Amino acid sequence: MPKIMEAKADLLAVVRAALHGTAAPDANTFSDFSAVCRLARRNCVQSMVYLTLKSQKDALPAEDFARLGKSFQAAVLRETAQQSFLCALREKFDAAGIDFMLLKGTHVKALYPAAEMRFMVDMDVLVREADVERAQEILLGCGLSLHLDNGKDIIYMRKPFLTVELHRALFQKEDDLYPHFLDVWERAVPLGAHEYKMSDEELYIYTLAHLAEHYTTAGSCFRPVMDLYLLEQKTALDFDMIDARFRKMGLDAFAEKVRALYHAMFDGAPKGETLLLMENYILLGPPVQHADAAAAAARTHKSKPRRLLAAAFPAFSHMRLKYPILKKAPFLLPVFWVVRLLQYAFTKDKSIARKREALMNADEKSAAVMEKIFKASGL
């Protein structure tokens, strides 16, 4: 068995023990604990591995275990900072009369044996469209600074641990899933005068839809799979209603495969070729270079020249979010196309540079590989 596959099997054994609260696997049986740690970092489960194996630390490489310990300490500090901030934010939103809904990890982490096991990069908060500007003022007043506005999310940051995504909506308007979540407030469960939450069924539906979004953009996928598994295990879900919603969204085939996959991963259910393909894609990452660009090409079926053209000259709906002045002066669109190209050409931002490189190097063969994965997965 290749080393990476052995590391994947060892990591899954640790995760299974953590989620079920059973005895951890014998650390002496690991083929390459350093590889397990690298895979844990890739999937943001270092704290889970640390807490599950800490009683066996003497049997593990000291350097690797020390890194896991530092990750766990950072997770504790992050969790403390996030919970403290959320308490303050609740008070401020309530005082301002702003309806709000905390999304994803904020509620799901309660299903984990320890909150630190569910790593949460940022806090996602949905508010009504009419309250977005007032919510922004509150976040700025809390010492956060604006990092990005992509139309759906407005991202605020305060180093070292706080990142808040203020959501206008759950999906971009051009996304096929957008209309299926327009009634999110009508379906929400009130927790107080202004705080709401998704029902368990709605949280499962949204988590899987969000997973599908990440899956088709070559993004991180393992945490949502764990979330879905724990939602099924620890809440009483109405799967007749859930499956009916997925059929309307066109996600029923994907949802069925994901459900089979997490039972294979965490319960030992049979795992055929398709589930193994999905498991490797989720845990090990896409089997191609420049996966994000290849995934985009697989979804759009555009030739490379057309993809490059679309990337170089985005639609007005995208440009006006990046350059708000276009809302008042749309005739300046060609000017800002040039401005954007110059910014991308000379930027020192590594994330933008990587996107630029990926776009230029995406090839048809890689796109075909990604398309095959998506089709096999029911997407």
mmCIF file of C-alpha atoms in Angstrom:
data_model
loop_
_atom_site.group_PDB
_atom_site.id
_atom_site.type_symbol
_atom_site.label_atom_id
_atom_site.label_comp_id
_atom_site.label_asym_id
_atom_site.label_seq_id
_atom_site.Cartn_x
_atom_site.Cartn_y
_atom_site.Cartn_z
ATOM 1 C CA MET A 1 0.000 0.000 0.000
ATOM 2 C CA PRO A 2 1.449 3.443 -0.890
ATOM 3 C CA LYS A 3 2.578 5.501 2.101
ATOM 4 C CA ILE A 4 -0.048 8.182 1.573
ATOM 5 C CA MET A 5 -2.820 5.577 1.601
ATOM 6 C CA GLU A 6 -1.447 4.121 4.832
ATOM 7 C CA ALA A 7 -1.388 7.610 6.335
ATOM 8 C CA LYS A 8 -4.976 8.170 5.210
ATOM 9 C CA ALA A 9 -6.093 4.893 6.813
ATOM 10 C CA ASP A 10 -4.287 5.774 10.056
ATOM 11 C CA LEU A 11 -5.803 9.258 10.148
ATOM 12 C CA LEU A 12 -9.304 7.878 9.583
ATOM 13 C CA ALA A 13 -8.770 5.408 12.417
ATOM 14 C CA VAL A 14 -7.930 8.306 14.739
ATOM 15 C CA VAL A 15 -10.922 10.355 13.559
ATOM 16 C CA ARG A 16 -13.282 7.393 13.996
ATOM 17 C CA ALA A 17 -12.077 6.913 17.559
ATOM 18 C CA ALA A 18 -12.542 10.621 18.287
ATOM 19 C CA LEU A 19 -16.047 10.841 16.850
ATOM 20 C CA HIS A 20 -17.227 7.653 18.583
ATOM 21 C CA GLY A 21 -15.396 8.254 21.845
ATOM 22 C CA THR A 22 -13.730 4.834 21.629
ATOM 23 C CA ALA A 23 -10.165 3.741 22.327
ATOM 24 C CA ALA A 24 -7.555 5.317 20.088
ATOM 25 C CA PRO A 25 -5.628 3.122 17.672
ATOM 26 C CA ASP A 26 -2.235 1.884 18.852
ATOM 27 C CA ALA A 27 0.286 4.572 17.883
ATOM 28 C CA ASN A 28 2.936 1.877 17.407
ATOM 29 C CA THR A 29 1.028 0.582 14.380
ATOM 30 C CA PHE A 30 1.318 3.846 12.421
ATOM 31 C CA SER A 31 3.502 3.433 9.368
ATOM 32 C CA ASP A 32 4.545 7.105 9.171
ATOM 33 C CA PHE A 33 3.215 9.441 11.837
ATOM 34 C CA SER A 34 4.771 12.478 10.130
ATOM 35 C CA ALA A 35 2.639 11.730 7.059
ATOM 36 C CA VAL A 36 -0.436 11.385 9.291
ATOM 37 C CA CYS A 37 0.323 14.804 10.787
ATOM 38 C CA ARG A 38 0.729 16.399 7.362
ATOM 39 C CA LEU A 39 -2.607 14.954 6.298
ATOM 40 C CA ALA A 40 -4.189 16.151 9.549
ATOM 41 C CA ARG A 41 -2.927 19.687 8.866
ATOM 42 C CA ARG A 42 -4.297 19.572 5.330
ATOM 43 C CA ASN A 43 -7.735 18.685 6.703
ATOM 44 C CA CYS A 44 -7.571 20.922 9.810
ATOM 45 C CA VAL A 45 -7.984 18.082 12.331
ATOM 46 C CA GLN A 46 -4.708 18.516 14.252
ATOM 47 C CA SER A 47 -6.550 19.150 17.532
ATOM 48 C CA MET A 48 -8.621 16.016 17.055
ATOM 49 C CA VAL A 49 -5.479 13.948 16.507
ATOM 50 C CA TYR A 50 -3.739 15.579 19.484
ATOM 51 C CA LEU A 51 -6.600 14.999 21.920
ATOM 52 C CA THR A 52 -7.143 11.433 20.749
ATOM 53 C CA LEU A 53 -3.487 10.384 20.952
ATOM 54 C CA LYS A 54 -2.133 12.479 23.833
ATOM 55 C CA SER A 55 -2.133 9.487 26.190
ATOM 56 C CA GLN A 56 0.297 7.786 23.796
ATOM 57 C CA LYS A 57 2.616 10.729 23.238
ATOM 58 C CA ASP A 58 5.667 8.782 24.424
ATOM 59 C CA ALA A 59 5.191 6.360 21.526
ATOM 60 C CA LEU A 60 5.084 9.170 18.949
ATOM 61 C CA PRO A 61 7.867 11.254 17.381
ATOM 62 C CA ALA A 62 8.444 14.149 19.803
ATOM 63 C CA GLU A 63 8.780 16.812 17.119
ATOM 64 C CA ASP A 64 5.547 15.841 15.366
ATOM 65 C CA PHE A 65 3.611 15.633 18.620
ATOM 66 C CA ALA A 66 4.961 19.013 19.712
ATOM 67 C CA ARG A 67 3.609 20.570 16.513
ATOM 68 C CA LEU A 68 0.219 19.005 17.200
ATOM 69 C CA GLY A 69 0.367 20.448 20.720
ATOM 70 C CA LYS A 70 1.032 23.938 19.386
ATOM 71 C CA SER A 71 -1.889 23.583 16.969
ATOM 72 C CA PHE A 72 -4.118 22.539 19.850
ATOM 73 C CA GLN A 73 -2.994 25.486 21.989
ATOM 74 C CA ALA A 74 -3.737 27.840 19.109
ATOM 75 C CA ALA A 75 -7.157 26.203 18.704
ATOM 76 C CA VAL A 76 -7.921 26.797 22.392
ATOM 77 C CA LEU A 77 -6.918 30.449 22.115
ATOM 78 C CA ARG A 78 -8.940 30.835 18.914
ATOM 79 C CA GLU A 79 -11.987 29.199 20.492
ATOM 80 C CA THR A 80 -11.736 31.458 23.555
ATOM 81 C CA ALA A 81 -11.386 34.588 21.417
ATOM 82 C CA GLN A 82 -14.262 33.584 19.164
ATOM 83 C CA GLN A 83 -16.645 32.791 22.029
ATOM 84 C CA SER A 84 -15.789 36.033 23.816
ATOM 85 C CA PHE A 85 -16.362 38.020 20.640
ATOM 86 C CA LEU A 86 -19.654 36.244 19.903
ATOM 87 C CA CYS A 87 -20.976 37.142 23.350
ATOM 88 C CA ALA A 88 -20.210 40.804 22.688
ATOM 89 C CA LEU A 89 -21.615 40.641 19.158
ATOM 90 C CA ARG A 90 -24.875 39.116 20.387
ATOM 91 C CA GLU A 91 -25.327 41.983 22.830
ATOM 92 C CA LYS A 92 -24.578 44.633 20.215
ATOM 93 C CA PHE A 93 -26.855 43.132 17.551
ATOM 94 C CA ASP A 94 -29.648 42.707 20.090
ATOM 95 C CA ALA A 95 -29.270 46.301 21.266
ATOM 96 C CA ALA A 96 -29.352 47.528 17.655
ATOM 97 C CA GLY A 97 -32.388 45.394 16.802
ATOM 98 C CA ILE A 98 -30.516 43.471 14.092
ATOM 99 C CA ASP A 99 -31.775 39.973 13.305
ATOM 100 C CA PHE A 100 -28.855 37.583 12.923
ATOM 101 C CA MET A 101 -28.123 33.915 12.397
ATOM 102 C CA LEU A 102 -24.843 32.151 13.230
ATOM 103 C CA LEU A 103 -23.980 29.575 10.587
ATOM 104 C CA LYS A 104 -22.096 26.313 10.143
ATOM 105 C CA GLY A 105 -19.371 25.583 12.685
ATOM 106 C CA THR A 106 -20.733 27.824 15.425
ATOM 107 C CA HIS A 107 -23.598 25.381 16.019
ATOM 108 C CA VAL A 108 -22.141 22.142 14.657
ATOM 109 C CA LYS A 109 -19.117 22.210 16.977
ATOM 110 C CA ALA A 110 -21.474 21.446 19.877
ATOM 111 C CA LEU A 111 -21.861 17.951 18.401
ATOM 112 C CA TYR A 112 -18.139 17.195 18.718
ATOM 113 C CA PRO A 113 -16.610 15.627 21.854
ATOM 114 C CA ALA A 114 -14.653 18.896 22.352
ATOM 115 C CA ALA A 115 -15.260 22.252 20.680
ATOM 116 C CA GLU A 116 -11.570 22.513 19.734
ATOM 117 C CA MET A 117 -11.940 19.382 17.587
ATOM 118 C CA ARG A 118 -14.063 21.361 15.135
ATOM 119 C CA PHE A 119 -11.597 23.920 13.787
ATOM 120 C CA MET A 120 -13.370 27.124 12.745
ATOM 121 C CA VAL A 121 -11.327 29.532 10.631
ATOM 122 C CA ASP A 122 -13.979 32.219 10.745
ATOM 123 C CA MET A 123 -17.361 32.996 12.209
ATOM 124 C CA ASP A 124 -20.202 33.161 9.717
ATOM 125 C CA VAL A 125 -23.068 35.525 10.522
ATOM 126 C CA LEU A 126 -26.114 36.045 8.320
ATOM 127 C CA VAL A 127 -28.124 39.267 8.621
ATOM 128 C CA ARG A 128 -31.042 40.610 6.639
ATOM 129 C CA GLU A 129 -30.122 42.708 3.600
ATOM 130 C CA ALA A 130 -31.638 45.822 5.156
ATOM 131 C CA ASP A 131 -29.343 45.480 8.192
ATOM 132 C CA VAL A 132 -26.036 44.907 6.395
ATOM 133 C CA GLU A 133 -24.741 48.485 6.696
ATOM 134 C CA ARG A 134 -25.572 48.763 10.402
ATOM 135 C CA ALA A 135 -23.978 45.367 11.044
ATOM 136 C CA GLN A 136 -20.848 46.559 9.245
ATOM 137 C CA GLU A 137 -20.658 49.623 11.473
ATOM 138 C CA ILE A 138 -20.853 47.404 14.564
ATOM 139 C CA LEU A 139 -18.046 45.140 13.330
ATOM 140 C CA LEU A 140 -15.859 48.146 12.590
ATOM 141 C CA GLY A 141 -16.671 49.492 16.038
ATOM 142 C CA CYS A 142 -15.449 46.204 17.529
ATOM 143 C CA GLY A 143 -11.992 46.852 16.123
ATOM 144 C CA LEU A 144 -12.239 44.635 13.050
ATOM 145 C CA SER A 145 -11.107 45.883 9.652
ATOM 146 C CA LEU A 146 -12.653 45.233 6.265
ATOM 147 C CA HIS A 147 -10.724 42.639 4.287
ATOM 148 C CA LEU A 148 -12.952 41.723 1.329
ATOM 149 C CA ASP A 149 -16.448 42.182 -0.058
ATOM 150 C CA ASN A 150 -17.362 39.590 -2.685
ATOM 151 C CA GLY A 151 -21.039 40.453 -2.922
ATOM 152 C CA LYS A 152 -22.281 37.545 -0.811
ATOM 153 C CA ASP A 153 -19.858 37.806 2.099
ATOM 154 C CA ILE A 154 -18.164 40.805 3.694
ATOM 155 C CA ILE A 155 -15.050 39.623 5.497
ATOM 156 C CA TYR A 156 -13.678 41.419 8.558
ATOM 157 C CA MET A 157 -10.506 40.559 10.443
ATOM 158 C CA ARG A 158 -8.736 41.333 13.697
ATOM 159 C CA LYS A 159 -5.432 39.610 14.265
ATOM 160 C CA PRO A 160 -4.480 37.114 15.477
ATOM 161 C CA PHE A 161 -7.603 34.970 15.726
ATOM 162 C CA LEU A 162 -10.741 36.794 14.653
ATOM 163 C CA THR A 163 -12.247 36.571 11.193
ATOM 164 C CA VAL A 164 -15.940 37.299 10.681
ATOM 165 C CA GLU A 165 -17.834 36.644 7.458
ATOM 166 C CA LEU A 166 -20.909 38.831 7.373
ATOM 167 C CA HIS A 167 -23.326 37.151 4.953
ATOM 168 C CA ARG A 168 -25.872 38.967 2.844
ATOM 169 C CA ALA A 169 -27.042 35.624 1.468
ATOM 170 C CA LEU A 170 -26.030 31.976 1.617
ATOM 171 C CA PHE A 171 -24.978 31.703 -2.038
ATOM 172 C CA GLN A 172 -24.007 34.048 -4.840
ATOM 173 C CA LYS A 173 -26.930 35.214 -6.992
ATOM 174 C CA GLU A 174 -25.525 33.514 -10.073
ATOM 175 C CA ASP A 175 -25.262 30.177 -8.239
ATOM 176 C CA ASP A 176 -27.946 27.603 -9.063
ATOM 177 C CA LEU A 177 -28.458 27.041 -5.340
ATOM 178 C CA TYR A 178 -29.209 30.703 -4.586
ATOM 179 C CA PRO A 179 -33.025 30.564 -5.036
ATOM 180 C CA HIS A 180 -33.329 27.461 -2.843
ATOM 181 C CA PHE A 181 -32.200 29.396 0.235
ATOM 182 C CA LEU A 182 -34.119 32.638 -0.179
ATOM 183 C CA ASP A 183 -36.586 31.518 2.500
ATOM 184 C CA VAL A 184 -33.880 30.885 5.073
ATOM 185 C CA TRP A 185 -35.385 33.395 7.507
ATOM 186 C CA GLU A 186 -38.877 31.926 7.176
ATOM 187 C CA ARG A 187 -37.514 28.461 7.998
ATOM 188 C CA ALA A 188 -35.332 29.673 10.895
ATOM 189 C CA VAL A 189 -35.892 28.881 14.569
ATOM 190 C CA PRO A 190 -35.885 31.913 16.924
ATOM 191 C CA LEU A 191 -33.487 31.723 19.878
ATOM 192 C CA GLY A 192 -34.220 35.161 21.291
ATOM 193 C CA ALA A 193 -35.531 38.576 20.320
ATOM 194 C CA HIS A 194 -33.163 38.855 17.349
ATOM 195 C CA GLU A 195 -31.072 35.677 17.185
ATOM 196 C CA TYR A 196 -32.142 32.801 14.958
ATOM 197 C CA LYS A 197 -30.706 29.423 14.051
ATOM 198 C CA MET A 198 -31.305 26.824 11.372
ATOM 199 C CA SER A 199 -33.260 23.736 12.321
ATOM 200 C CA ASP A 200 -31.246 20.524 12.323
ATOM 201 C CA GLU A 201 -32.690 19.594 8.925
ATOM 202 C CA GLU A 202 -31.903 23.014 7.465
ATOM 203 C CA LEU A 203 -28.381 22.846 8.860
ATOM 204 C CA TYR A 204 -27.863 19.433 7.243
ATOM 205 C CA ILE A 205 -29.220 20.710 3.906
ATOM 206 C CA TYR A 206 -27.108 23.856 3.973
ATOM 207 C CA THR A 207 -23.969 21.982 5.055
ATOM 208 C CA LEU A 208 -24.295 19.539 2.171
ATOM 209 C CA ALA A 209 -25.040 22.317 -0.323
ATOM 210 C CA HIS A 210 -22.001 24.208 0.965
ATOM 211 C CA LEU A 211 -19.954 21.013 0.659
ATOM 212 C CA ALA A 212 -21.070 20.698 -2.970
ATOM 213 C CA GLU A 213 -19.861 24.255 -3.576
ATOM 214 C CA HIS A 214 -16.421 23.469 -2.112
ATOM 215 C CA TYR A 215 -16.298 20.103 -3.862
ATOM 216 C CA THR A 216 -16.760 21.631 -7.309
ATOM 217 C CA THR A 217 -14.194 24.370 -6.688
ATOM 218 C CA ALA A 218 -11.506 21.957 -5.426
ATOM 219 C CA GLY A 219 -11.821 23.385 -1.912
ATOM 220 C CA SER A 220 -11.593 21.897 1.575
ATOM 221 C CA CYS A 221 -14.189 19.166 2.092
ATOM 222 C CA PHE A 222 -13.433 16.954 5.107
ATOM 223 C CA ARG A 223 -14.895 19.048 7.931
ATOM 224 C CA PRO A 224 -18.349 19.294 6.289
ATOM 225 C CA VAL A 225 -18.375 15.508 5.851
ATOM 226 C CA MET A 226 -17.731 15.069 9.589
ATOM 227 C CA ASP A 227 -20.396 17.680 10.358
ATOM 228 C CA LEU A 228 -22.980 15.825 8.261
ATOM 229 C CA TYR A 229 -22.152 12.528 9.938
ATOM 230 C CA LEU A 230 -22.550 13.979 13.436
ATOM 231 C CA LEU A 231 -25.789 15.718 12.493
ATOM 232 C CA GLU A 232 -27.188 12.365 11.412
ATOM 233 C CA GLN A 233 -25.840 10.564 14.474
ATOM 234 C CA LYS A 234 -26.749 13.073 17.171
ATOM 235 C CA THR A 235 -29.976 14.707 15.982
ATOM 236 C CA ALA A 236 -33.330 13.343 14.844
ATOM 237 C CA LEU A 237 -33.419 14.286 11.180
ATOM 238 C CA ASP A 238 -36.422 14.019 8.867
ATOM 239 C CA PHE A 239 -34.712 12.508 5.830
ATOM 240 C CA ASP A 240 -37.935 12.381 3.811
ATOM 241 C CA MET A 241 -38.062 16.182 3.929
ATOM 242 C CA ILE A 242 -34.319 16.502 3.430
ATOM 243 C CA ASP A 243 -34.255 14.214 0.390
ATOM 244 C CA ALA A 244 -37.198 16.055 -1.156
ATOM 245 C CA ARG A 245 -35.283 19.340 -0.863
ATOM 246 C CA PHE A 246 -32.189 17.789 -2.416
ATOM 247 C CA ARG A 247 -34.219 16.535 -5.381
ATOM 248 C CA LYS A 248 -35.449 20.077 -6.028
ATOM 249 C CA MET A 249 -31.866 21.340 -5.905
ATOM 250 C CA GLY A 250 -30.529 18.589 -8.133
ATOM 251 C CA LEU A 251 -28.246 17.413 -5.327
ATOM 252 C CA ASP A 252 -29.983 14.125 -4.543
ATOM 253 C CA ALA A 253 -27.387 11.894 -6.242
ATOM 254 C CA PHE A 254 -24.496 13.713 -4.567
ATOM 255 C CA ALA A 255 -26.263 13.658 -1.187
ATOM 256 C CA GLU A 256 -26.825 9.910 -1.434
ATOM 257 C CA LYS A 257 -23.154 9.270 -2.230
ATOM 258 C CA VAL A 258 -21.920 11.575 0.534
ATOM 259 C CA ARG A 259 -24.128 9.793 3.055
ATOM 260 C CA ALA A 260 -22.768 6.425 1.922
ATOM 261 C CA LEU A 261 -19.256 7.850 2.076
ATOM 262 C CA TYR A 262 -19.380 9.075 5.670
ATOM 263 C CA HIS A 263 -20.838 5.760 6.805
ATOM 264 C CA ALA A 264 -17.937 4.051 5.037
ATOM 265 C CA MET A 265 -15.410 6.437 6.584
ATOM 266 C CA PHE A 266 -16.709 6.428 10.136
ATOM 267 C CA ASP A 267 -18.822 3.253 10.514
ATOM 268 C CA GLY A 268 -16.890 0.810 8.356
ATOM 269 C CA ALA A 269 -19.665 0.394 5.768
ATOM 270 C CA PRO A 270 -18.685 -1.121 2.393
ATOM 271 C CA LYS A 271 -16.600 1.147 0.192
ATOM 272 C CA GLY A 272 -16.665 0.621 -3.579
ATOM 273 C CA GLU A 273 -14.646 2.279 -6.324
ATOM 274 C CA THR A 274 -16.718 5.467 -6.420
ATOM 275 C CA LEU A 275 -16.626 6.024 -2.658
ATOM 276 C CA LEU A 276 -12.876 5.395 -2.641
ATOM 277 C CA LEU A 277 -12.491 7.989 -5.403
ATOM 278 C CA MET A 278 -14.483 10.512 -3.369
ATOM 279 C CA GLU A 279 -12.612 9.705 -0.164
ATOM 280 C CA ASN A 280 -9.241 10.238 -1.822
ATOM 281 C CA TYR A 281 -10.419 13.488 -3.425
ATOM 282 C CA ILE A 282 -11.660 14.820 -0.083
ATOM 283 C CA LEU A 283 -8.781 13.739 2.143
ATOM 284 C CA LEU A 284 -5.801 13.785 -0.214
ATOM 285 C CA GLY A 285 -6.882 16.591 -2.529
ATOM 286 C CA PRO A 286 -7.466 16.808 -6.292
ATOM 287 C CA PRO A 287 -5.145 14.581 -8.362
ATOM 288 C CA VAL A 288 -4.180 17.423 -10.727
ATOM 289 C CA GLN A 289 -2.155 20.606 -10.618
ATOM 290 C CA HIS A 290 -3.937 23.974 -10.673
ATOM 291 C CA ALA A 291 -7.049 22.176 -9.471
ATOM 292 C CA ASP A 292 -9.173 25.294 -8.939
ATOM 293 C CA ALA A 293 -8.762 26.366 -12.559
ATOM 294 C CA ALA A 294 -9.265 22.793 -13.778
ATOM 295 C CA ALA A 295 -12.436 22.544 -11.696
ATOM 296 C CA ALA A 296 -13.727 25.810 -13.165
ATOM 297 C CA ALA A 297 -13.011 24.524 -16.662
ATOM 298 C CA ALA A 298 -14.791 21.243 -15.881
ATOM 299 C CA ARG A 299 -17.876 23.161 -14.741
ATOM 300 C CA THR A 300 -18.006 25.665 -17.589
ATOM 301 C CA HIS A 301 -16.892 23.475 -20.503
ATOM 302 C CA LYS A 302 -15.102 26.508 -21.921
ATOM 303 C CA SER A 303 -11.929 26.260 -23.953
ATOM 304 C CA LYS A 304 -8.753 27.669 -22.403
ATOM 305 C CA PRO A 305 -8.788 30.833 -24.569
ATOM 306 C CA ARG A 306 -12.386 31.541 -23.548
ATOM 307 C CA ARG A 307 -11.567 30.939 -19.875
ATOM 308 C CA LEU A 308 -8.645 33.345 -20.086
ATOM 309 C CA LEU A 309 -10.828 35.952 -21.783
ATOM 310 C CA ALA A 310 -13.559 35.622 -19.162
ATOM 311 C CA ALA A 311 -10.995 35.868 -16.367
ATOM 312 C CA ALA A 312 -9.317 38.912 -17.881
ATOM 313 C CA PHE A 313 -12.586 40.781 -18.484
ATOM 314 C CA PRO A 314 -15.132 39.775 -15.821
ATOM 315 C CA ALA A 315 -18.791 40.695 -16.098
ATOM 316 C CA PHE A 316 -20.017 44.061 -14.813
ATOM 317 C CA SER A 317 -21.856 42.295 -11.935
ATOM 318 C CA HIS A 318 -18.492 41.076 -10.610
ATOM 319 C CA MET A 319 -16.528 44.248 -11.305
ATOM 320 C CA ARG A 320 -18.938 46.578 -9.524
ATOM 321 C CA LEU A 321 -18.389 44.626 -6.289
ATOM 322 C CA LYS A 322 -14.635 45.078 -6.485
ATOM 323 C CA TYR A 323 -14.858 48.686 -7.706
ATOM 324 C CA PRO A 324 -18.021 50.271 -6.198
ATOM 325 C CA ILE A 325 -17.529 53.472 -8.211
ATOM 326 C CA LEU A 326 -18.826 51.526 -11.232
ATOM 327 C CA LYS A 327 -22.290 51.525 -9.688
ATOM 328 C CA LYS A 328 -22.409 55.282 -10.313
ATOM 329 C CA ALA A 329 -20.230 55.328 -13.429
ATOM 330 C CA PRO A 330 -20.717 52.040 -15.351
ATOM 331 C CA PHE A 331 -19.161 53.594 -18.473
ATOM 332 C CA LEU A 332 -15.771 53.306 -16.696
ATOM 333 C CA LEU A 333 -15.878 49.500 -16.886
ATOM 334 C CA PRO A 334 -13.153 49.250 -19.607
ATOM 335 C CA VAL A 335 -10.887 51.504 -17.539
ATOM 336 C CA PHE A 336 -11.210 49.284 -14.492
ATOM 337 C CA TRP A 337 -10.604 46.157 -16.548
ATOM 338 C CA VAL A 338 -7.193 47.669 -17.300
ATOM 339 C CA VAL A 339 -6.709 48.688 -13.645
ATOM 340 C CA ARG A 340 -7.524 45.166 -12.503
ATOM 341 C CA LEU A 341 -5.141 43.570 -14.999
ATOM 342 C CA LEU A 342 -2.323 45.855 -13.858
ATOM 343 C CA GLN A 343 -3.034 45.086 -10.208
ATOM 344 C CA TYR A 344 -2.922 41.356 -10.914
ATOM 345 C CA ALA A 345 0.234 41.692 -12.983
ATOM 346 C CA PHE A 346 2.240 43.487 -10.300
ATOM 347 C CA THR A 347 0.640 42.273 -7.071
ATOM 348 C CA LYS A 348 2.722 40.779 -4.270
ATOM 349 C CA ASP A 349 -0.339 39.032 -2.846
ATOM 350 C CA LYS A 350 0.566 35.340 -2.955
ATOM 351 C CA SER A 351 -3.043 34.124 -3.147
ATOM 352 C CA ILE A 352 -3.723 36.276 -6.226
ATOM 353 C CA ALA A 353 -0.428 35.207 -7.767
ATOM 354 C CA ARG A 354 -1.372 31.547 -7.283
ATOM 355 C CA LYS A 355 -4.764 32.108 -8.923
ATOM 356 C CA ARG A 356 -3.084 33.841 -11.836
ATOM 357 C CA GLU A 357 -0.618 30.990 -12.258
ATOM 358 C CA ALA A 358 -3.372 28.389 -12.022
ATOM 359 C CA LEU A 359 -5.456 30.141 -14.639
ATOM 360 C CA MET A 360 -2.557 30.331 -17.066
ATOM 361 C CA ASN A 361 -1.577 26.708 -16.576
ATOM 362 C CA ALA A 362 -4.921 24.911 -16.458
ATOM 363 C CA ASP A 363 -5.081 22.287 -19.193
ATOM 364 C CA GLU A 364 -7.827 20.282 -20.845
ATOM 365 C CA LYS A 365 -6.537 16.962 -19.483
ATOM 366 C CA SER A 366 -6.782 18.204 -15.894
ATOM 367 C CA ALA A 367 -10.255 19.572 -16.571
ATOM 368 C CA ALA A 368 -11.298 16.169 -17.908
ATOM 369 C CA VAL A 369 -10.013 14.478 -14.729
ATOM 370 C CA MET A 370 -12.005 16.878 -12.541
ATOM 371 C CA GLU A 371 -15.116 16.440 -14.661
ATOM 372 C CA LYS A 372 -14.848 12.657 -14.242
ATOM 373 C CA ILE A 373 -14.631 13.047 -10.457
ATOM 374 C CA PHE A 374 -17.650 15.364 -10.369
ATOM 375 C CA LYS A 375 -19.768 13.029 -12.516
ATOM 376 C CA ALA A 376 -18.812 9.971 -10.468
ATOM 377 C CA SER A 377 -19.771 11.891 -7.310
ATOM 378 C CA GLY A 378 -23.226 12.726 -8.609
ATOM 379 C CA LEU A 379 -22.568 16.361 -9.534
#
